Short mmCIF file of C-alpha atoms in Angstrom, two decimals:
data_model
loop_
_atom_site.label_atom_id
_atom_site.label_comp_id
_atom_site.label_asym_id
_atom_site.label_seq_id
_atom_site.Cartn_x
_atom_site.Cartn_y
_atom_site.Cartn_z
CA MET C 923 -52.11 8.38 11.99
CA THR C 924 -52.55 6.26 15.13
CA ASP C 925 -54.73 7.73 17.86
CA PRO C 926 -52.49 7.89 20.98
CA THR C 927 -55.55 7.62 23.22
CA ALA C 928 -56.91 4.45 21.57
CA VAL C 929 -57.21 1.37 23.75
CA THR C 930 -55.14 -1.36 22.12
CA PRO C 931 -55.60 -5.16 22.39
CA ALA C 932 -52.52 -5.18 24.63
CA ASP C 933 -54.24 -2.65 26.94
CA LEU C 934 -57.35 -4.85 27.11
CA ALA C 935 -55.26 -7.94 27.79
CA GLU C 936 -53.42 -6.16 30.59
CA ARG C 937 -56.73 -5.00 32.05
CA ARG C 938 -58.12 -8.55 32.06
CA ARG C 939 -54.91 -9.81 33.65
CA ASP C 940 -55.07 -7.12 36.32
CA ARG C 941 -58.67 -8.03 37.14
CA ARG C 942 -57.76 -11.70 37.54
CA ILE C 943 -54.84 -10.85 39.84
CA LEU C 944 -56.99 -8.41 41.80
CA ALA C 945 -59.70 -11.05 42.22
CA ALA C 946 -57.10 -13.43 43.62
CA VAL C 947 -55.78 -10.81 46.05
CA VAL C 948 -59.05 -9.40 47.42
CA ILE C 949 -61.40 -12.38 46.97
CA TRP C 950 -59.81 -15.81 46.62
CA ILE C 951 -56.86 -15.45 49.02
CA PRO C 952 -59.00 -13.94 51.82
CA LEU C 953 -61.69 -16.61 51.26
CA ALA C 954 -59.02 -19.31 51.45
CA ILE C 955 -57.79 -17.89 54.76
CA ILE C 956 -61.37 -17.75 56.07
CA ALA C 957 -62.04 -21.33 54.89
CA VAL C 958 -58.95 -22.76 56.59
CA ALA C 959 -59.76 -20.97 59.86
CA THR C 960 -63.40 -22.10 59.67
CA ILE C 961 -62.41 -25.75 59.16
CA ILE C 962 -60.12 -25.59 62.20
CA LEU C 963 -62.86 -23.99 64.31
CA VAL C 964 -65.42 -26.61 63.26
CA LEU C 965 -63.00 -29.42 64.13
CA TRP C 966 -62.50 -27.82 67.55
CA ILE C 967 -66.22 -27.63 68.39
CA PRO C 968 -66.35 -31.07 70.18
CA ARG C 969 -63.51 -29.92 72.46
CA LEU C 970 -65.07 -26.58 73.37
CA PRO C 971 -67.37 -25.86 76.35
CA GLU C 972 -71.08 -25.23 75.87
CA GLN C 973 -70.43 -21.48 76.10
CA VAL C 974 -67.25 -19.88 74.72
CA ALA C 975 -65.99 -16.40 75.47
CA ILE C 976 -66.16 -14.11 72.43
CA HIS C 977 -65.39 -10.75 74.03
CA PHE C 978 -62.92 -9.58 76.66
CA ASP C 979 -62.78 -6.35 78.67
CA ALA C 980 -59.79 -4.04 79.05
CA ALA C 981 -58.43 -6.20 81.88
CA GLY C 982 -58.46 -9.29 79.67
CA GLN C 983 -61.44 -10.91 81.43
CA ALA C 984 -64.19 -12.56 79.38
CA ASP C 985 -67.47 -10.62 79.53
CA ARG C 986 -69.54 -12.10 76.70
CA TRP C 987 -70.25 -15.71 75.72
CA THR C 988 -72.11 -17.72 73.10
CA SER C 989 -72.31 -21.28 71.79
CA PRO C 990 -69.37 -22.62 69.73
CA SER C 991 -71.49 -22.98 66.58
CA ARG C 992 -72.74 -19.40 66.81
CA ALA C 993 -69.20 -18.19 67.39
CA VAL C 994 -68.08 -19.91 64.19
CA LEU C 995 -71.01 -18.47 62.24
CA ALA C 996 -70.23 -14.99 63.58
CA PHE C 997 -66.60 -15.31 62.49
CA VAL C 998 -67.64 -16.39 58.98
CA ALA C 999 -70.28 -13.64 58.68
CA VAL C 1000 -67.94 -10.85 59.78
CA SER C 1001 -64.98 -12.08 57.73
CA VAL C 1002 -66.97 -12.57 54.53
CA SER C 1003 -68.71 -9.20 54.95
CA VAL C 1004 -65.40 -7.36 55.32
CA THR C 1005 -63.95 -9.23 52.33
CA ALA C 1006 -67.00 -8.34 50.23
CA ALA C 1007 -66.75 -4.65 51.19
CA ILE C 1008 -63.07 -4.50 50.19
CA ALA C 1009 -63.75 -6.33 46.92
CA ILE C 1010 -66.61 -3.97 46.03
CA ALA C 1011 -64.41 -0.95 46.75
CA CYS C 1012 -61.65 -2.34 44.49
CA PHE C 1013 -63.80 -3.42 41.55
CA GLY C 1014 -66.39 -0.63 41.64
CA GLY C 1015 -66.20 1.84 38.77
CA ALA C 1016 -63.96 -0.09 36.40
CA ARG C 1017 -64.17 2.70 33.82
CA ALA C 1018 -62.03 4.80 36.18
CA MET C 1019 -59.06 2.81 34.93
CA MET C 1020 -58.73 5.50 32.25
CA ARG C 1021 -56.39 8.36 33.06
CA PRO C 1022 -58.39 11.60 32.78
CA ALA C 1023 -55.41 13.56 31.47
CA ASP C 1024 -54.47 11.55 28.39
CA GLY C 1025 -57.13 8.88 28.02
CA ARG C 1026 -54.63 6.04 28.26
CA PRO C 1027 -55.59 3.16 30.55
CA SER C 1028 -53.84 3.20 33.92
CA ARG C 1029 -53.17 -0.06 35.71
CA LEU C 1030 -56.09 -1.03 37.91
CA LEU C 1031 -53.76 -2.88 40.30
CA ALA C 1032 -51.70 0.26 40.87
CA ARG C 1033 -54.72 2.48 41.45
CA VAL C 1034 -56.40 0.20 44.02
CA ARG C 1035 -53.16 -0.84 45.71
CA PRO C 1036 -53.92 0.95 49.04
CA THR C 1037 -57.24 -0.84 49.53
CA ALA C 1038 -56.34 -4.18 47.95
CA SER C 1039 -53.51 -4.63 50.46
CA PHE C 1040 -56.09 -4.72 53.25
CA GLY C 1041 -57.91 -7.76 51.79
CA PRO C 1042 -55.56 -10.57 52.87
CA ALA C 1043 -54.38 -8.54 55.89
CA VAL C 1044 -57.82 -8.13 57.46
CA ALA C 1045 -58.74 -11.78 56.78
CA THR C 1046 -55.49 -12.80 58.50
CA LEU C 1047 -56.16 -10.53 61.48
CA LEU C 1048 -59.65 -11.93 62.08
CA ALA C 1049 -58.49 -15.52 61.60
CA VAL C 1050 -55.47 -15.29 63.92
CA VAL C 1051 -57.33 -13.50 66.72
CA THR C 1052 -60.32 -15.87 66.55
CA LEU C 1053 -58.18 -19.01 66.45
CA ALA C 1054 -55.99 -17.80 69.32
CA LEU C 1055 -58.90 -16.89 71.60
CA THR C 1056 -60.84 -20.05 70.75
CA GLY C 1057 -57.81 -22.32 71.07
CA ALA C 1058 -57.19 -20.96 74.56
CA GLN C 1059 -60.56 -22.43 75.61
CA LEU C 1060 -60.07 -25.99 74.34
CA ASP C 1061 -60.88 -28.82 76.76
CA GLY C 1062 -62.47 -26.41 79.24
CA ALA C 1063 -59.41 -24.22 79.74
CA VAL C 1064 -60.00 -20.72 81.10
CA PRO C 1065 -58.01 -18.04 79.20
CA SER C 1066 -55.54 -16.07 81.30
CA SER C 1067 -55.92 -12.31 81.45
CA TRP C 1068 -52.98 -11.83 79.06
CA VAL C 1069 -54.35 -14.10 76.32
CA ALA C 1070 -56.60 -11.47 74.69
CA ALA C 1071 -53.78 -8.92 74.47
CA VAL C 1072 -51.35 -11.46 73.02
CA ALA C 1073 -53.97 -12.70 70.54
CA VAL C 1074 -54.75 -9.21 69.29
CA GLY C 1075 -51.08 -8.21 69.24
CA GLY C 1076 -50.09 -11.35 67.35
CA GLY C 1077 -52.96 -10.86 64.92
CA ILE C 1078 -51.85 -7.31 64.19
CA LEU C 1079 -48.26 -8.43 63.60
CA PHE C 1080 -49.28 -11.24 61.24
CA ALA C 1081 -51.77 -8.99 59.44
CA GLY C 1082 -49.14 -6.26 59.09
CA LEU C 1083 -46.70 -8.73 57.55
CA VAL C 1084 -49.31 -10.05 55.11
CA GLY C 1085 -50.38 -6.51 54.19
CA TRP C 1086 -46.76 -5.46 53.62
CA VAL C 1087 -46.09 -8.47 51.36
CA THR C 1088 -49.27 -7.74 49.40
CA TRP C 1089 -48.35 -4.05 49.10
CA ARG C 1090 -44.88 -4.92 47.80
CA ALA C 1091 -46.28 -7.48 45.34
CA LEU C 1092 -48.73 -5.06 43.71
CA PRO C 1093 -47.36 -2.51 41.20
CA GLU C 1094 -46.69 1.06 42.28
CA PRO C 1095 -48.74 3.84 40.67
CA GLU C 1096 -46.94 5.41 37.74
CA ARG C 1097 -45.76 8.93 38.54
CA THR C 1098 -46.66 10.73 35.34
CA ALA C 1099 -48.36 13.91 34.25
CA ALA C 1100 -51.61 12.01 34.71
CA ASP C 1101 -51.20 12.51 38.44
CA ALA C 1102 -52.10 16.17 37.81
CA PRO C 1103 -55.04 15.89 35.37
CA ALA C 1104 -55.37 18.40 32.58
CA ALA C 1105 -57.70 21.25 33.45
CA THR C 1106 -61.18 21.05 31.97
CA PRO C 1107 -61.67 23.79 29.33
CA ALA C 1108 -63.29 26.81 30.95
CA LEU C 1109 -66.81 27.89 30.10
CA ASP C 1110 -67.03 30.95 27.87
CA LEU C 1111 -68.70 33.55 30.08
CA SER C 1112 -69.58 37.03 28.88
CA PRO C 1113 -68.26 40.00 30.88
CA GLY C 1114 -70.46 40.51 33.92
CA GLU C 1115 -72.35 37.26 33.32
CA VAL C 1116 -73.39 35.48 36.54
CA ALA C 1117 -73.39 31.69 36.59
CA VAL C 1118 -73.97 29.09 39.30
CA TRP C 1119 -73.65 25.31 39.10
CA THR C 1120 -74.92 22.92 41.75
CA ALA C 1121 -75.39 19.16 41.93
CA THR C 1122 -76.20 16.58 44.57
CA ALA C 1123 -74.61 13.21 45.17
CA SER C 1124 -75.44 10.32 47.46
CA ALA C 1125 -73.75 7.14 48.59
CA PRO C 1126 -74.79 3.79 47.05
CA TRP C 1127 -77.52 1.77 48.77
CA PRO C 1128 -75.15 -0.63 50.63
CA VAL C 1129 -73.84 2.36 52.59
CA PHE C 1130 -77.37 3.24 53.71
CA VAL C 1131 -77.93 -0.38 54.74
CA LEU C 1132 -74.78 -0.24 56.88
CA ILE C 1133 -75.93 3.07 58.41
CA GLY C 1134 -79.30 1.52 59.23
CA LEU C 1135 -77.66 -1.49 60.86
CA ALA C 1136 -75.35 0.75 62.88
CA LEU C 1137 -78.31 2.81 64.11
CA ALA C 1138 -80.15 -0.39 65.06
CA VAL C 1139 -77.12 -1.66 66.97
CA VAL C 1140 -77.06 1.58 68.99
CA LEU C 1141 -80.83 1.80 69.53
CA VAL C 1142 -81.11 -1.72 70.99
CA PRO C 1143 -78.87 -1.09 74.04
CA LEU C 1144 -80.36 2.41 74.37
CA VAL C 1145 -83.72 0.72 75.01
CA LEU C 1146 -82.49 -2.33 76.92
CA VAL C 1147 -79.91 -0.52 79.08
CA PRO C 1148 -81.52 2.87 79.78
CA GLU C 1149 -79.18 3.60 82.70
CA ALA C 1150 -76.37 4.09 80.16
CA TRP C 1151 -78.51 6.39 78.03
CA TRP C 1152 -75.86 9.14 77.92
CA LEU C 1153 -73.29 6.83 76.27
CA TRP C 1154 -75.62 5.33 73.68
CA GLY C 1155 -77.29 8.71 73.17
CA VAL C 1156 -73.97 10.31 72.27
CA LEU C 1157 -73.18 7.45 69.87
CA LEU C 1158 -76.62 7.83 68.30
CA VAL C 1159 -76.08 11.56 67.70
CA VAL C 1160 -72.63 10.91 66.22
CA LEU C 1161 -74.06 8.28 63.87
CA LEU C 1162 -76.90 10.58 62.78
CA VAL C 1163 -74.41 13.37 62.02
CA LEU C 1164 -72.22 10.97 60.05
CA ALA C 1165 -75.30 9.72 58.20
CA THR C 1166 -75.96 13.22 56.87
CA THR C 1167 -72.62 13.07 55.01
CA ALA C 1168 -74.05 10.31 52.81
CA TRP C 1169 -75.82 13.09 50.86
CA ILE C 1170 -73.93 16.14 49.70
CA ARG C 1171 -74.58 19.24 47.60
CA VAL C 1172 -71.69 20.66 45.57
CA THR C 1173 -71.91 24.29 44.44
CA VAL C 1174 -69.67 26.40 42.20
CA ASP C 1175 -70.29 30.15 42.21
CA ARG C 1176 -68.43 33.44 42.66
CA ARG C 1177 -67.35 32.29 46.14
CA GLY C 1178 -65.62 29.19 44.76
CA LEU C 1179 -66.35 25.52 45.38
CA THR C 1180 -68.48 24.59 48.39
CA VAL C 1181 -69.45 21.11 49.57
CA ARG C 1182 -72.23 20.78 52.14
CA THR C 1183 -74.19 17.93 53.63
CA ILE C 1184 -77.84 17.65 52.75
CA LEU C 1185 -78.64 19.45 56.03
CA GLY C 1186 -76.35 22.36 55.15
CA PHE C 1187 -73.25 21.56 57.21
CA ARG C 1188 -70.16 22.64 55.30
CA LEU C 1189 -67.66 19.87 54.60
CA SER C 1190 -65.21 21.84 52.45
CA HIS C 1191 -64.76 25.20 50.75
CA VAL C 1192 -62.21 26.30 48.16
CA PRO C 1193 -62.23 30.08 47.51
CA LEU C 1194 -61.65 31.18 43.91
CA ALA C 1195 -58.34 32.77 44.91
CA GLU C 1196 -57.00 29.33 45.89
CA VAL C 1197 -58.09 27.52 42.69
CA VAL C 1198 -55.12 26.67 40.48
CA SER C 1199 -57.19 24.52 38.11
CA ALA C 1200 -60.16 22.19 38.12
CA ALA C 1201 -60.65 18.96 36.18
CA ASP C 1202 -63.30 16.31 35.77
CA VAL C 1203 -61.86 12.91 36.64
CA ASP C 1204 -62.97 9.32 37.14
CA VAL C 1205 -62.63 8.06 40.70
CA LEU C 1206 -62.24 4.65 42.28
CA PRO C 1207 -63.08 4.55 46.02
CA ALA C 1208 -60.23 2.06 46.43
CA GLU C 1209 -57.74 4.81 45.50
CA PHE C 1210 -58.76 6.52 48.74
CA GLY C 1211 -59.17 3.40 50.85
CA GLY C 1212 -62.97 3.40 50.64
CA TRP C 1213 -65.85 5.81 51.02
CA GLY C 1214 -66.23 8.94 53.13
CA LEU C 1215 -63.84 11.79 54.00
CA ARG C 1216 -60.54 10.29 52.87
CA LEU C 1217 -57.03 10.89 51.59
CA ASP C 1218 -54.94 8.83 49.18
CA VAL C 1219 -51.24 7.92 48.95
CA ARG C 1220 -50.62 10.96 46.71
CA GLY C 1221 -51.87 13.30 49.44
CA ARG C 1222 -55.16 14.21 47.75
CA ARG C 1223 -58.12 14.89 50.05
CA GLY C 1224 -61.34 13.24 49.00
CA ILE C 1225 -65.07 13.41 49.68
CA ILE C 1226 -65.84 10.02 48.19
CA LEU C 1227 -69.43 8.78 48.05
CA ARG C 1228 -69.29 6.49 45.02
CA SER C 1229 -67.18 5.51 42.03
CA GLY C 1230 -67.32 7.34 38.72
CA GLU C 1231 -67.43 11.07 37.97
CA GLY C 1232 -65.55 13.42 40.22
CA LEU C 1233 -64.30 17.00 40.36
CA GLU C 1234 -60.62 17.50 41.27
CA VAL C 1235 -59.40 20.94 42.31
CA GLU C 1236 -55.72 21.82 42.42
CA ARG C 1237 -55.30 24.29 45.28
CA ALA C 1238 -52.56 26.88 45.76
CA ASP C 1239 -51.76 26.26 49.42
CA ALA C 1240 -53.36 22.88 50.10
CA PRO C 1241 -53.44 19.35 48.66
CA PRO C 1242 -55.82 18.67 45.75
CA LEU C 1243 -59.47 18.09 46.67
CA VAL C 1244 -61.52 15.38 44.93
CA VAL C 1245 -65.32 15.26 45.20
CA THR C 1246 -67.44 12.59 43.53
CA VAL C 1247 -70.44 14.29 41.94
CA PRO C 1248 -72.53 13.95 38.75
CA ASP C 1249 -71.91 16.35 35.84
CA ALA C 1250 -68.45 17.10 37.22
CA ARG C 1251 -67.28 18.37 33.83
CA THR C 1252 -69.69 21.32 33.91
CA GLY C 1253 -68.74 22.15 37.49
CA ALA C 1254 -65.02 22.05 36.68
CA ALA C 1255 -65.49 24.17 33.53
CA LEU C 1256 -67.42 26.84 35.43
CA LEU C 1257 -64.92 26.86 38.30
CA ASN C 1258 -62.07 27.39 35.82
CA ALA C 1259 -64.01 30.21 34.15
CA LEU C 1260 -64.73 32.00 37.42
CA ALA C 1261 -61.16 31.53 38.65
CA GLY C 1262 -59.66 32.56 35.32
CA THR C 1263 -57.90 29.23 34.74
CA GLY C 1264 -58.22 26.38 32.24
CA ARG C 1265 -58.18 28.62 29.17
#
């Protein structure tokens, strides 16, 4: 008898095809857009002044300048970094292509569709805005106050069009029973037995690097512009609070499911009375548009720190909650046992 959960050669071929298409969408097309824009900017350098405006205030007046070559390098660095982040989010955790409910492979392209659509769109936005603002300064021209607004508005329109085309081109997620994963079998607890499960999870190291860079960016003006200490001080506190969400502790006990930051701030709580069922699932950050406190196109709420194991809780009066955490199967089994579900 054929195992219905077996991965067939056709499944593997489809997976390889999906990965090639995804690479084209989130890597090669954005890099092509960046390359074309970079070539145009380099060709424009002889026609640009020694200092070009790279930032404009709310009134559309230039308030920050740099050399043309540095402006080009900044465009390339930012564009490539954003492209890399989107690609990592889409390709991370390839094993999560397996549906947790029936073991059959789900289409990678469909699962990462929300995030993949941003790849070409963001590259287009950065390219259009940069080219428009730089082109307005050719041959010593001084940009009018309306140029920045038009450049940003035009960039958003073009990016929206590109994102919509990409969204339409990628396959839609299949609406099957796999959208509500089968409950993990409940642990067999004896009458009166007390059990607690807890586990910690942390974001991958690139997230901590980004947090460190963000803190550095805030600390520099805090030191160099002390008269604006209140503004940079508030931003510093906000960043430090957000940084604590990069570590979480997930606990299942008689009170239900609780998710706290490493410092003890509660991020989410699901009482036992609201638990319909719990399941261990595999998670791709790209399903939720990246890392952090997120939601996906199916309405699920997510506390997403990394790809891989996750605990999904179907709630009675709220959308499902997904938390990425190690040993999620044990946590889901205990939560089902305590809530009297999954048997």
